[in-house]
């Protein structure tokens, strides 16, 4: 998909995809401001909603791991979240605690009855929703190791997964990492590299430098120049496809800006009314 552009209007932001895999997308964003590109990066990391285990109830735990430790491990397990839009946030749901409209339940009851070590994997969690299950790398993958048990040890738990965003807790982040770069040749001089002998040897250029031309160091410096090309590399944890993360991040950013614009419009419309009320008080 190298060189594919999804926007043809040169006056609007454009995206060119350089590479796409199951968990990674490499693209170039052009014709936009640095603040917009950085906002998209931050939104993809912290404001794209996913499903994650948020409540764990222990009925029996005789393993070597404490309840709190296991609960934390369970919360960090990535869950498939392609259908996250079908769920409500707990704060928006009318139920008293949790229901199928805002959550997914998981159950696990394992007991080691044989000599040797019994390894418990995330795929052994039984989900109440077939669309929200622990992420795996394939049909043969058993998932993430939760705990290892010896003969006589038992683990019986009930978990509730809820919809959330990573600015509340990192377990809801769909991204493992988001690479972000602009001006790879440092033509705009936004960076001041520390080096001992040779800056080019100690700070090698990234592959993104191949897409731009380095300015002549003796040429006059343009103080008004601004970056317009931004390089992204989005790596997901598997809960969502990388293209889903980018598109949903764009949607969340648009909704946030629309809400801000609406609030500003309402505030501007309210000021004349307030002045009118002060000038003409009720009798």
PDB file of C-alpha atoms in Angstrom:
ATOM      1  CA  UNK A   1       0.000   0.000   0.000  1.00  0.00           C
ATOM      2  CA  UNK A   2       3.042   2.196  -0.392  1.00  0.00           C
ATOM      3  CA  UNK A   3       2.278   5.582  -1.891  1.00  0.00           C
ATOM      4  CA  UNK A   4      -1.501   5.412  -1.483  1.00  0.00           C
ATOM      5  CA  UNK A   5      -3.181   8.777  -0.827  1.00  0.00           C
ATOM      6  CA  UNK A   6      -6.664   8.885   0.683  1.00  0.00           C
ATOM      7  CA  UNK A   7      -7.355  12.586   0.131  1.00  0.00           C
ATOM      8  CA  UNK A   8      -7.095  14.233  -3.283  1.00  0.00           C
ATOM      9  CA  UNK A   9      -7.835  17.847  -2.357  1.00  0.00           C
ATOM     10  CA  UNK A  10      -4.454  19.623  -1.939  1.00  0.00           C
ATOM     11  CA  UNK A  11      -6.053  22.172   0.403  1.00  0.00           C
ATOM     12  CA  UNK A  12      -6.929  19.495   2.959  1.00  0.00           C
ATOM     13  CA  UNK A  13      -4.707  17.214   5.067  1.00  0.00           C
ATOM     14  CA  UNK A  14      -3.502  14.170   3.162  1.00  0.00           C
ATOM     15  CA  UNK A  15      -2.447  10.716   4.332  1.00  0.00           C
ATOM     16  CA  UNK A  16      -0.048   8.499   2.399  1.00  0.00           C
ATOM     17  CA  UNK A  17       0.302   4.962   3.732  1.00  0.00           C
ATOM     18  CA  UNK A  18       3.816   3.545   3.436  1.00  0.00           C
ATOM     19  CA  UNK A  19       3.225   0.222   5.158  1.00  0.00           C
ATOM     20  CA  UNK A  20       0.407  -1.707   6.813  1.00  0.00           C
ATOM     21  CA  UNK A  21       0.458  -4.940   8.806  1.00  0.00           C
ATOM     22  CA  UNK A  22      -1.870  -6.591  11.311  1.00  0.00           C
ATOM     23  CA  UNK A  23      -0.548  -4.516  14.220  1.00  0.00           C
ATOM     24  CA  UNK A  24       1.360  -1.659  12.570  1.00  0.00           C
ATOM     25  CA  UNK A  25       0.726   1.198  10.156  1.00  0.00           C
ATOM     26  CA  UNK A  26       3.357   3.569   8.787  1.00  0.00           C
ATOM     27  CA  UNK A  27       1.961   6.708   7.161  1.00  0.00           C
ATOM     28  CA  UNK A  28       2.805  10.300   6.256  1.00  0.00           C
ATOM     29  CA  UNK A  29       0.470  13.166   7.138  1.00  0.00           C
ATOM     30  CA  UNK A  30       0.848  16.358   5.086  1.00  0.00           C
ATOM     31  CA  UNK A  31      -0.836  19.743   4.570  1.00  0.00           C
ATOM     32  CA  UNK A  32      -1.670  20.328   8.212  1.00  0.00           C
ATOM     33  CA  UNK A  33      -0.343  22.184  11.250  1.00  0.00           C
ATOM     34  CA  UNK A  34       2.026  20.741  13.839  1.00  0.00           C
ATOM     35  CA  UNK A  35      -0.583  21.188  16.574  1.00  0.00           C
ATOM     36  CA  UNK A  36      -3.101  19.074  14.636  1.00  0.00           C
ATOM     37  CA  UNK A  37      -0.596  16.295  13.953  1.00  0.00           C
ATOM     38  CA  UNK A  38       0.507  16.202  17.596  1.00  0.00           C
ATOM     39  CA  UNK A  39      -3.124  16.226  18.749  1.00  0.00           C
ATOM     40  CA  UNK A  40      -3.804  13.188  16.570  1.00  0.00           C
ATOM     41  CA  UNK A  41      -0.829  11.413  18.154  1.00  0.00           C
ATOM     42  CA  UNK A  42      -2.042  12.175  21.672  1.00  0.00           C
ATOM     43  CA  UNK A  43      -5.626  11.151  20.887  1.00  0.00           C
ATOM     44  CA  UNK A  44      -4.584   7.803  19.400  1.00  0.00           C
ATOM     45  CA  UNK A  45      -2.637   7.024  22.574  1.00  0.00           C
ATOM     46  CA  UNK A  46      -5.022   8.284  25.238  1.00  0.00           C
ATOM     47  CA  UNK A  47      -8.553   8.872  23.923  1.00  0.00           C
ATOM     48  CA  UNK A  48      -9.463   5.985  21.611  1.00  0.00           C
ATOM     49  CA  UNK A  49     -11.859   3.765  23.619  1.00  0.00           C
ATOM     50  CA  UNK A  50     -11.272   0.038  24.100  1.00  0.00           C
ATOM     51  CA  UNK A  51     -12.477  -2.723  26.417  1.00  0.00           C
ATOM     52  CA  UNK A  52     -10.418  -3.823  29.438  1.00  0.00           C
ATOM     53  CA  UNK A  53     -11.030  -5.742  32.651  1.00  0.00           C
ATOM     54  CA  UNK A  54     -11.901  -3.222  35.343  1.00  0.00           C
ATOM     55  CA  UNK A  55     -13.412  -5.329  38.129  1.00  0.00           C
ATOM     56  CA  UNK A  56     -12.160  -8.661  39.515  1.00  0.00           C
ATOM     57  CA  UNK A  57     -13.974 -10.697  42.150  1.00  0.00           C
ATOM     58  CA  UNK A  58     -11.994 -13.483  43.820  1.00  0.00           C
ATOM     59  CA  UNK A  59     -13.839 -16.534  45.127  1.00  0.00           C
ATOM     60  CA  UNK A  60     -10.709 -18.594  45.738  1.00  0.00           C
ATOM     61  CA  UNK A  61      -7.026 -17.913  45.177  1.00  0.00           C
ATOM     62  CA  UNK A  62      -4.414 -20.249  46.635  1.00  0.00           C
ATOM     63  CA  UNK A  63      -1.746 -19.477  44.010  1.00  0.00           C
ATOM     64  CA  UNK A  64       1.566 -17.811  44.843  1.00  0.00           C
ATOM     65  CA  UNK A  65       0.324 -14.461  43.472  1.00  0.00           C
ATOM     66  CA  UNK A  66      -1.670 -12.064  45.648  1.00  0.00           C
ATOM     67  CA  UNK A  67      -5.171 -10.981  44.634  1.00  0.00           C
ATOM     68  CA  UNK A  68      -4.027  -7.424  43.840  1.00  0.00           C
ATOM     69  CA  UNK A  69      -1.177  -8.674  41.652  1.00  0.00           C
ATOM     70  CA  UNK A  70      -3.445 -10.960  39.664  1.00  0.00           C
ATOM     71  CA  UNK A  71      -6.086  -8.240  39.311  1.00  0.00           C
ATOM     72  CA  UNK A  72      -3.482  -5.917  37.829  1.00  0.00           C
ATOM     73  CA  UNK A  73      -2.293  -8.584  35.379  1.00  0.00           C
ATOM     74  CA  UNK A  74      -5.870  -9.269  34.311  1.00  0.00           C
ATOM     75  CA  UNK A  75      -6.518  -5.577  33.727  1.00  0.00           C
ATOM     76  CA  UNK A  76      -3.519  -5.280  31.405  1.00  0.00           C
ATOM     77  CA  UNK A  77      -4.643  -8.137  29.129  1.00  0.00           C
ATOM     78  CA  UNK A  78      -5.609  -6.628  25.733  1.00  0.00           C
ATOM     79  CA  UNK A  79      -9.143  -7.554  24.662  1.00  0.00           C
ATOM     80  CA  UNK A  80     -10.539  -7.482  21.151  1.00  0.00           C
ATOM     81  CA  UNK A  81     -12.385  -4.162  20.884  1.00  0.00           C
ATOM     82  CA  UNK A  82     -13.625  -4.017  17.296  1.00  0.00           C
ATOM     83  CA  UNK A  83     -17.192  -3.716  18.627  1.00  0.00           C
ATOM     84  CA  UNK A  84     -16.391  -1.143  21.332  1.00  0.00           C
ATOM     85  CA  UNK A  85     -18.892   1.342  19.848  1.00  0.00           C
ATOM     86  CA  UNK A  86     -21.706  -1.046  20.765  1.00  0.00           C
ATOM     87  CA  UNK A  87     -21.029  -0.527  24.462  1.00  0.00           C
ATOM     88  CA  UNK A  88     -21.807   2.444  26.691  1.00  0.00           C
ATOM     89  CA  UNK A  89     -19.471   4.000  29.209  1.00  0.00           C
ATOM     90  CA  UNK A  90     -20.399   2.939  32.750  1.00  0.00           C
ATOM     91  CA  UNK A  91     -21.075   6.578  33.629  1.00  0.00           C
ATOM     92  CA  UNK A  92     -23.617   6.798  30.787  1.00  0.00           C
ATOM     93  CA  UNK A  93     -25.406   3.530  31.564  1.00  0.00           C
ATOM     94  CA  UNK A  94     -28.571   3.397  33.664  1.00  0.00           C
ATOM     95  CA  UNK A  95     -27.630   0.145  35.427  1.00  0.00           C
ATOM     96  CA  UNK A  96     -26.585   0.186  39.082  1.00  0.00           C
ATOM     97  CA  UNK A  97     -23.297  -1.692  38.639  1.00  0.00           C
ATOM     98  CA  UNK A  98     -22.796  -3.413  35.286  1.00  0.00           C
ATOM     99  CA  UNK A  99     -24.910  -4.973  32.538  1.00  0.00           C
ATOM    100  CA  UNK A 100     -24.528  -6.310  29.002  1.00  0.00           C
ATOM    101  CA  UNK A 101     -25.023  -2.789  27.612  1.00  0.00           C
ATOM    102  CA  UNK A 102     -21.849  -1.459  29.241  1.00  0.00           C
ATOM    103  CA  UNK A 103     -19.726  -4.472  30.132  1.00  0.00           C
ATOM    104  CA  UNK A 104     -18.597  -8.017  29.359  1.00  0.00           C
ATOM    105  CA  UNK A 105     -18.218 -10.721  32.012  1.00  0.00           C
ATOM    106  CA  UNK A 106     -15.391 -13.266  32.231  1.00  0.00           C
ATOM    107  CA  UNK A 107     -15.151 -16.369  34.391  1.00  0.00           C
ATOM    108  CA  UNK A 108     -12.186 -18.549  35.268  1.00  0.00           C
ATOM    109  CA  UNK A 109     -12.072 -21.597  37.533  1.00  0.00           C
ATOM    110  CA  UNK A 110      -8.882 -23.639  37.427  1.00  0.00           C
ATOM    111  CA  UNK A 111      -7.467 -26.221  39.860  1.00  0.00           C
ATOM    112  CA  UNK A 112      -4.163 -28.050  39.545  1.00  0.00           C
ATOM    113  CA  UNK A 113      -4.727 -31.739  40.309  1.00  0.00           C
ATOM    114  CA  UNK A 114      -1.606 -33.200  38.735  1.00  0.00           C
ATOM    115  CA  UNK A 115       2.058 -33.274  39.671  1.00  0.00           C
ATOM    116  CA  UNK A 116       4.126 -30.584  38.020  1.00  0.00           C
ATOM    117  CA  UNK A 117       3.294 -27.058  37.002  1.00  0.00           C
ATOM    118  CA  UNK A 118      -0.096 -25.962  35.638  1.00  0.00           C
ATOM    119  CA  UNK A 119       0.143 -22.806  33.504  1.00  0.00           C
ATOM    120  CA  UNK A 120      -2.986 -20.660  33.244  1.00  0.00           C
ATOM    121  CA  UNK A 121      -3.369 -18.598  30.058  1.00  0.00           C
ATOM    122  CA  UNK A 122      -5.561 -15.626  29.205  1.00  0.00           C
ATOM    123  CA  UNK A 123      -7.455 -17.667  26.587  1.00  0.00           C
ATOM    124  CA  UNK A 124      -8.908 -19.748  29.426  1.00  0.00           C
ATOM    125  CA  UNK A 125     -11.059 -16.780  30.451  1.00  0.00           C
ATOM    126  CA  UNK A 126     -14.623 -17.576  29.419  1.00  0.00           C
ATOM    127  CA  UNK A 127     -16.290 -14.489  27.938  1.00  0.00           C
ATOM    128  CA  UNK A 128     -20.002 -13.676  27.893  1.00  0.00           C
ATOM    129  CA  UNK A 129     -19.521 -11.931  24.524  1.00  0.00           C
ATOM    130  CA  UNK A 130     -17.825 -13.748  21.641  1.00  0.00           C
ATOM    131  CA  UNK A 131     -16.646 -10.439  20.152  1.00  0.00           C
ATOM    132  CA  UNK A 132     -14.707  -9.408  23.276  1.00  0.00           C
ATOM    133  CA  UNK A 133     -12.040 -11.988  24.074  1.00  0.00           C
ATOM    134  CA  UNK A 134      -8.321 -11.869  24.938  1.00  0.00           C
ATOM    135  CA  UNK A 135      -6.046 -11.008  22.022  1.00  0.00           C
ATOM    136  CA  UNK A 136      -4.014 -13.833  20.476  1.00  0.00           C
ATOM    137  CA  UNK A 137      -1.548 -13.994  17.602  1.00  0.00           C
ATOM    138  CA  UNK A 138      -3.272 -16.951  15.954  1.00  0.00           C
ATOM    139  CA  UNK A 139      -5.446 -20.026  16.520  1.00  0.00           C
ATOM    140  CA  UNK A 140      -2.545 -21.916  18.110  1.00  0.00           C
ATOM    141  CA  UNK A 141      -1.601 -19.084  20.476  1.00  0.00           C
ATOM    142  CA  UNK A 142      -2.782 -19.598  24.055  1.00  0.00           C
ATOM    143  CA  UNK A 143      -2.402 -15.949  24.998  1.00  0.00           C
ATOM    144  CA  UNK A 144      -0.693 -14.329  27.960  1.00  0.00           C
ATOM    145  CA  UNK A 145       0.431 -16.340  30.988  1.00  0.00           C
ATOM    146  CA  UNK A 146      -1.623 -15.324  34.030  1.00  0.00           C
ATOM    147  CA  UNK A 147      -0.118 -17.540  36.709  1.00  0.00           C
ATOM    148  CA  UNK A 148       1.632 -20.867  37.236  1.00  0.00           C
ATOM    149  CA  UNK A 149       0.140 -23.298  39.742  1.00  0.00           C
ATOM    150  CA  UNK A 150       1.298 -26.369  41.597  1.00  0.00           C
ATOM    151  CA  UNK A 151      -0.714 -29.389  42.738  1.00  0.00           C
ATOM    152  CA  UNK A 152      -3.538 -28.448  45.095  1.00  0.00           C
ATOM    153  CA  UNK A 153      -3.646 -24.767  44.168  1.00  0.00           C
ATOM    154  CA  UNK A 154      -6.881 -23.257  42.859  1.00  0.00           C
ATOM    155  CA  UNK A 155      -8.003 -20.038  41.187  1.00  0.00           C
ATOM    156  CA  UNK A 156     -11.659 -19.067  40.887  1.00  0.00           C
ATOM    157  CA  UNK A 157     -12.466 -15.529  39.722  1.00  0.00           C
ATOM    158  CA  UNK A 158     -15.153 -13.431  38.050  1.00  0.00           C
ATOM    159  CA  UNK A 159     -14.108 -10.418  35.946  1.00  0.00           C
ATOM    160  CA  UNK A 160     -15.987  -7.501  34.401  1.00  0.00           C
ATOM    161  CA  UNK A 161     -14.575  -5.664  31.376  1.00  0.00           C
ATOM    162  CA  UNK A 162     -15.721  -2.110  30.735  1.00  0.00           C
ATOM    163  CA  UNK A 163     -15.264   0.545  28.093  1.00  0.00           C
ATOM    164  CA  UNK A 164     -12.702   3.241  28.808  1.00  0.00           C
ATOM    165  CA  UNK A 165      -9.862   5.411  27.510  1.00  0.00           C
ATOM    166  CA  UNK A 166      -6.170   5.473  28.382  1.00  0.00           C
ATOM    167  CA  UNK A 167      -6.237   8.929  29.945  1.00  0.00           C
ATOM    168  CA  UNK A 168      -8.146   7.197  32.760  1.00  0.00           C
ATOM    169  CA  UNK A 169      -5.801   4.175  32.874  1.00  0.00           C
ATOM    170  CA  UNK A 170      -3.109   2.872  30.510  1.00  0.00           C
ATOM    171  CA  UNK A 171      -4.830  -0.533  30.254  1.00  0.00           C
ATOM    172  CA  UNK A 172      -7.346   1.013  27.843  1.00  0.00           C
ATOM    173  CA  UNK A 173      -4.711   2.234  25.375  1.00  0.00           C
ATOM    174  CA  UNK A 174      -4.972   0.529  21.962  1.00  0.00           C
ATOM    175  CA  UNK A 175      -1.363   1.495  21.162  1.00  0.00           C
ATOM    176  CA  UNK A 176       1.883  -0.078  22.277  1.00  0.00           C
ATOM    177  CA  UNK A 177       3.757   2.898  20.813  1.00  0.00           C
ATOM    178  CA  UNK A 178       3.263   5.775  18.382  1.00  0.00           C
ATOM    179  CA  UNK A 179       6.344   6.944  16.524  1.00  0.00           C
ATOM    180  CA  UNK A 180       6.154  10.604  15.508  1.00  0.00           C
ATOM    181  CA  UNK A 181       8.707  12.683  13.612  1.00  0.00           C
ATOM    182  CA  UNK A 182       8.894  15.805  11.480  1.00  0.00           C
ATOM    183  CA  UNK A 183      11.758  17.718   9.864  1.00  0.00           C
ATOM    184  CA  UNK A 184      14.214  14.771   9.971  1.00  0.00           C
ATOM    185  CA  UNK A 185      17.100  16.988   8.773  1.00  0.00           C
ATOM    186  CA  UNK A 186      16.390  19.548  11.515  1.00  0.00           C
ATOM    187  CA  UNK A 187      16.137  22.298   8.896  1.00  0.00           C
ATOM    188  CA  UNK A 188      13.844  24.275  11.194  1.00  0.00           C
ATOM    189  CA  UNK A 189      16.370  24.009  14.053  1.00  0.00           C
ATOM    190  CA  UNK A 190      13.748  22.919  16.577  1.00  0.00           C
ATOM    191  CA  UNK A 191      16.341  20.554  18.087  1.00  0.00           C
ATOM    192  CA  UNK A 192      19.759  21.257  19.533  1.00  0.00           C
ATOM    193  CA  UNK A 193      21.713  17.997  19.434  1.00  0.00           C
ATOM    194  CA  UNK A 194      24.413  17.288  22.001  1.00  0.00           C
ATOM    195  CA  UNK A 195      27.424  15.576  20.453  1.00  0.00           C
ATOM    196  CA  UNK A 196      31.110  15.011  21.201  1.00  0.00           C
ATOM    197  CA  UNK A 197      32.877  14.912  17.836  1.00  0.00           C
ATOM    198  CA  UNK A 198      30.673  14.430  14.772  1.00  0.00           C
ATOM    199  CA  UNK A 199      26.945  15.131  14.887  1.00  0.00           C
ATOM    200  CA  UNK A 200      26.149  13.025  11.803  1.00  0.00           C
ATOM    201  CA  UNK A 201      27.920   9.958  13.190  1.00  0.00           C
ATOM    202  CA  UNK A 202      26.410  10.266  16.645  1.00  0.00           C
ATOM    203  CA  UNK A 203      22.897  11.207  15.465  1.00  0.00           C
ATOM    204  CA  UNK A 204      22.177   9.101  12.349  1.00  0.00           C
ATOM    205  CA  UNK A 205      19.224  10.115  10.225  1.00  0.00           C
ATOM    206  CA  UNK A 206      16.016   8.053  10.182  1.00  0.00           C
ATOM    207  CA  UNK A 207      14.536   6.576   7.035  1.00  0.00           C
ATOM    208  CA  UNK A 208      12.207   9.569   6.892  1.00  0.00           C
ATOM    209  CA  UNK A 209      15.140  11.736   5.849  1.00  0.00           C
ATOM    210  CA  UNK A 210      14.988  10.088   2.428  1.00  0.00           C
ATOM    211  CA  UNK A 211      11.698  11.890   1.773  1.00  0.00           C
ATOM    212  CA  UNK A 212      13.068  15.397   2.341  1.00  0.00           C
ATOM    213  CA  UNK A 213      16.036  17.468   1.212  1.00  0.00           C
ATOM    214  CA  UNK A 214      18.517  18.936   3.643  1.00  0.00           C
ATOM    215  CA  UNK A 215      18.843  22.715   3.465  1.00  0.00           C
ATOM    216  CA  UNK A 216      22.123  24.377   2.660  1.00  0.00           C
ATOM    217  CA  UNK A 217      23.649  25.244   6.062  1.00  0.00           C
ATOM    218  CA  UNK A 218      25.064  28.476   4.591  1.00  0.00           C
ATOM    219  CA  UNK A 219      21.693  29.624   3.212  1.00  0.00           C
ATOM    220  CA  UNK A 220      19.726  32.341   5.083  1.00  0.00           C
ATOM    221  CA  UNK A 221      17.503  30.862   7.796  1.00  0.00           C
ATOM    222  CA  UNK A 222      13.736  31.273   7.367  1.00  0.00           C
ATOM    223  CA  UNK A 223      12.315  32.086  10.790  1.00  0.00           C
ATOM    224  CA  UNK A 224       8.743  31.845   9.497  1.00  0.00           C
ATOM    225  CA  UNK A 225       9.052  28.312   8.111  1.00  0.00           C
ATOM    226  CA  UNK A 226       6.714  25.719   9.620  1.00  0.00           C
ATOM    227  CA  UNK A 227       6.615  21.923   9.302  1.00  0.00           C
ATOM    228  CA  UNK A 228       3.933  20.471   7.058  1.00  0.00           C
ATOM    229  CA  UNK A 229       5.028  16.841   6.707  1.00  0.00           C
ATOM    230  CA  UNK A 230       4.674  14.446   9.654  1.00  0.00           C
ATOM    231  CA  UNK A 231       5.728  10.809   9.875  1.00  0.00           C
ATOM    232  CA  UNK A 232       3.714   8.375  11.986  1.00  0.00           C
ATOM    233  CA  UNK A 233       4.330   4.765  12.936  1.00  0.00           C
ATOM    234  CA  UNK A 234       1.455   3.345  14.987  1.00  0.00           C
ATOM    235  CA  UNK A 235       1.914  -0.013  16.696  1.00  0.00           C
ATOM    236  CA  UNK A 236      -1.132  -1.512  18.392  1.00  0.00           C
ATOM    237  CA  UNK A 237      -1.461  -4.105  21.155  1.00  0.00           C
ATOM    238  CA  UNK A 238      -3.841  -6.143  18.977  1.00  0.00           C
ATOM    239  CA  UNK A 239      -7.130  -4.989  20.481  1.00  0.00           C
ATOM    240  CA  UNK A 240      -7.876  -3.016  17.300  1.00  0.00           C
ATOM    241  CA  UNK A 241      -6.469  -2.903  13.793  1.00  0.00           C
ATOM    242  CA  UNK A 242      -4.014  -0.032  13.240  1.00  0.00           C
ATOM    243  CA  UNK A 243      -6.268   1.551  10.617  1.00  0.00           C
ATOM    244  CA  UNK A 244      -9.129   1.450  13.114  1.00  0.00           C
ATOM    245  CA  UNK A 245      -7.002   3.286  15.668  1.00  0.00           C
ATOM    246  CA  UNK A 246      -6.120   6.032  13.180  1.00  0.00           C
ATOM    247  CA  UNK A 247      -9.681   6.471  11.916  1.00  0.00           C
ATOM    248  CA  UNK A 248     -11.208   6.409  15.383  1.00  0.00           C
ATOM    249  CA  UNK A 249      -8.546   8.815  16.623  1.00  0.00           C
ATOM    250  CA  UNK A 250      -9.449  11.197  13.807  1.00  0.00           C
ATOM    251  CA  UNK A 251     -13.127  10.870  14.678  1.00  0.00           C
ATOM    252  CA  UNK A 252     -12.536  11.531  18.384  1.00  0.00           C
ATOM    253  CA  UNK A 253     -10.437  14.594  17.523  1.00  0.00           C
ATOM    254  CA  UNK A 254     -13.174  15.928  15.224  1.00  0.00           C
ATOM    255  CA  UNK A 255     -15.828  15.369  17.895  1.00  0.00           C
ATOM    256  CA  UNK A 256     -13.716  17.194  20.492  1.00  0.00           C
ATOM    257  CA  UNK A 257     -13.172  20.163  18.175  1.00  0.00           C
ATOM    258  CA  UNK A 258     -16.874  20.227  17.256  1.00  0.00           C
ATOM    259  CA  UNK A 259     -17.810  20.252  20.939  1.00  0.00           C
ATOM    260  CA  UNK A 260     -15.396  23.103  21.580  1.00  0.00           C
ATOM    261  CA  UNK A 261     -16.762  25.112  18.661  1.00  0.00           C
ATOM    262  CA  UNK A 262     -20.343  24.543  19.812  1.00  0.00           C
ATOM    263  CA  UNK A 263     -19.475  25.654  23.358  1.00  0.00           C
ATOM    264  CA  UNK A 264     -17.823  28.812  22.033  1.00  0.00           C
ATOM    265  CA  UNK A 265     -20.825  29.582  19.816  1.00  0.00           C
ATOM    266  CA  UNK A 266     -23.215  29.126  22.720  1.00  0.00           C
ATOM    267  CA  UNK A 267     -21.054  31.358  24.900  1.00  0.00           C
ATOM    268  CA  UNK A 268     -21.008  34.102  22.274  1.00  0.00           C
ATOM    269  CA  UNK A 269     -24.775  33.896  21.841  1.00  0.00           C
ATOM    270  CA  UNK A 270     -25.303  34.030  25.599  1.00  0.00           C
ATOM    271  CA  UNK A 271     -23.353  37.300  26.073  1.00  0.00           C
ATOM    272  CA  UNK A 272     -25.786  39.572  24.130  1.00  0.00           C
ATOM    273  CA  UNK A 273     -28.718  38.051  26.000  1.00  0.00           C
ATOM    274  CA  UNK A 274     -27.012  38.693  29.313  1.00  0.00           C
ATOM    275  CA  UNK A 275     -26.356  42.322  28.379  1.00  0.00           C
ATOM    276  CA  UNK A 276     -29.990  42.743  27.324  1.00  0.00           C
ATOM    277  CA  UNK A 277     -31.199  41.380  30.648  1.00  0.00           C
ATOM    278  CA  UNK A 278     -29.002  43.850  32.518  1.00  0.00           C
ATOM    279  CA  UNK A 279     -30.228  46.788  30.433  1.00  0.00           C
ATOM    280  CA  UNK A 280     -33.900  45.892  30.643  1.00  0.00           C
ATOM    281  CA  UNK A 281     -34.606  44.336  34.049  1.00  0.00           C
ATOM    282  CA  UNK A 282     -37.937  42.722  34.647  1.00  0.00           C
ATOM    283  CA  UNK A 283     -40.594  44.865  36.283  1.00  0.00           C
TER     284      UNK A 283
END
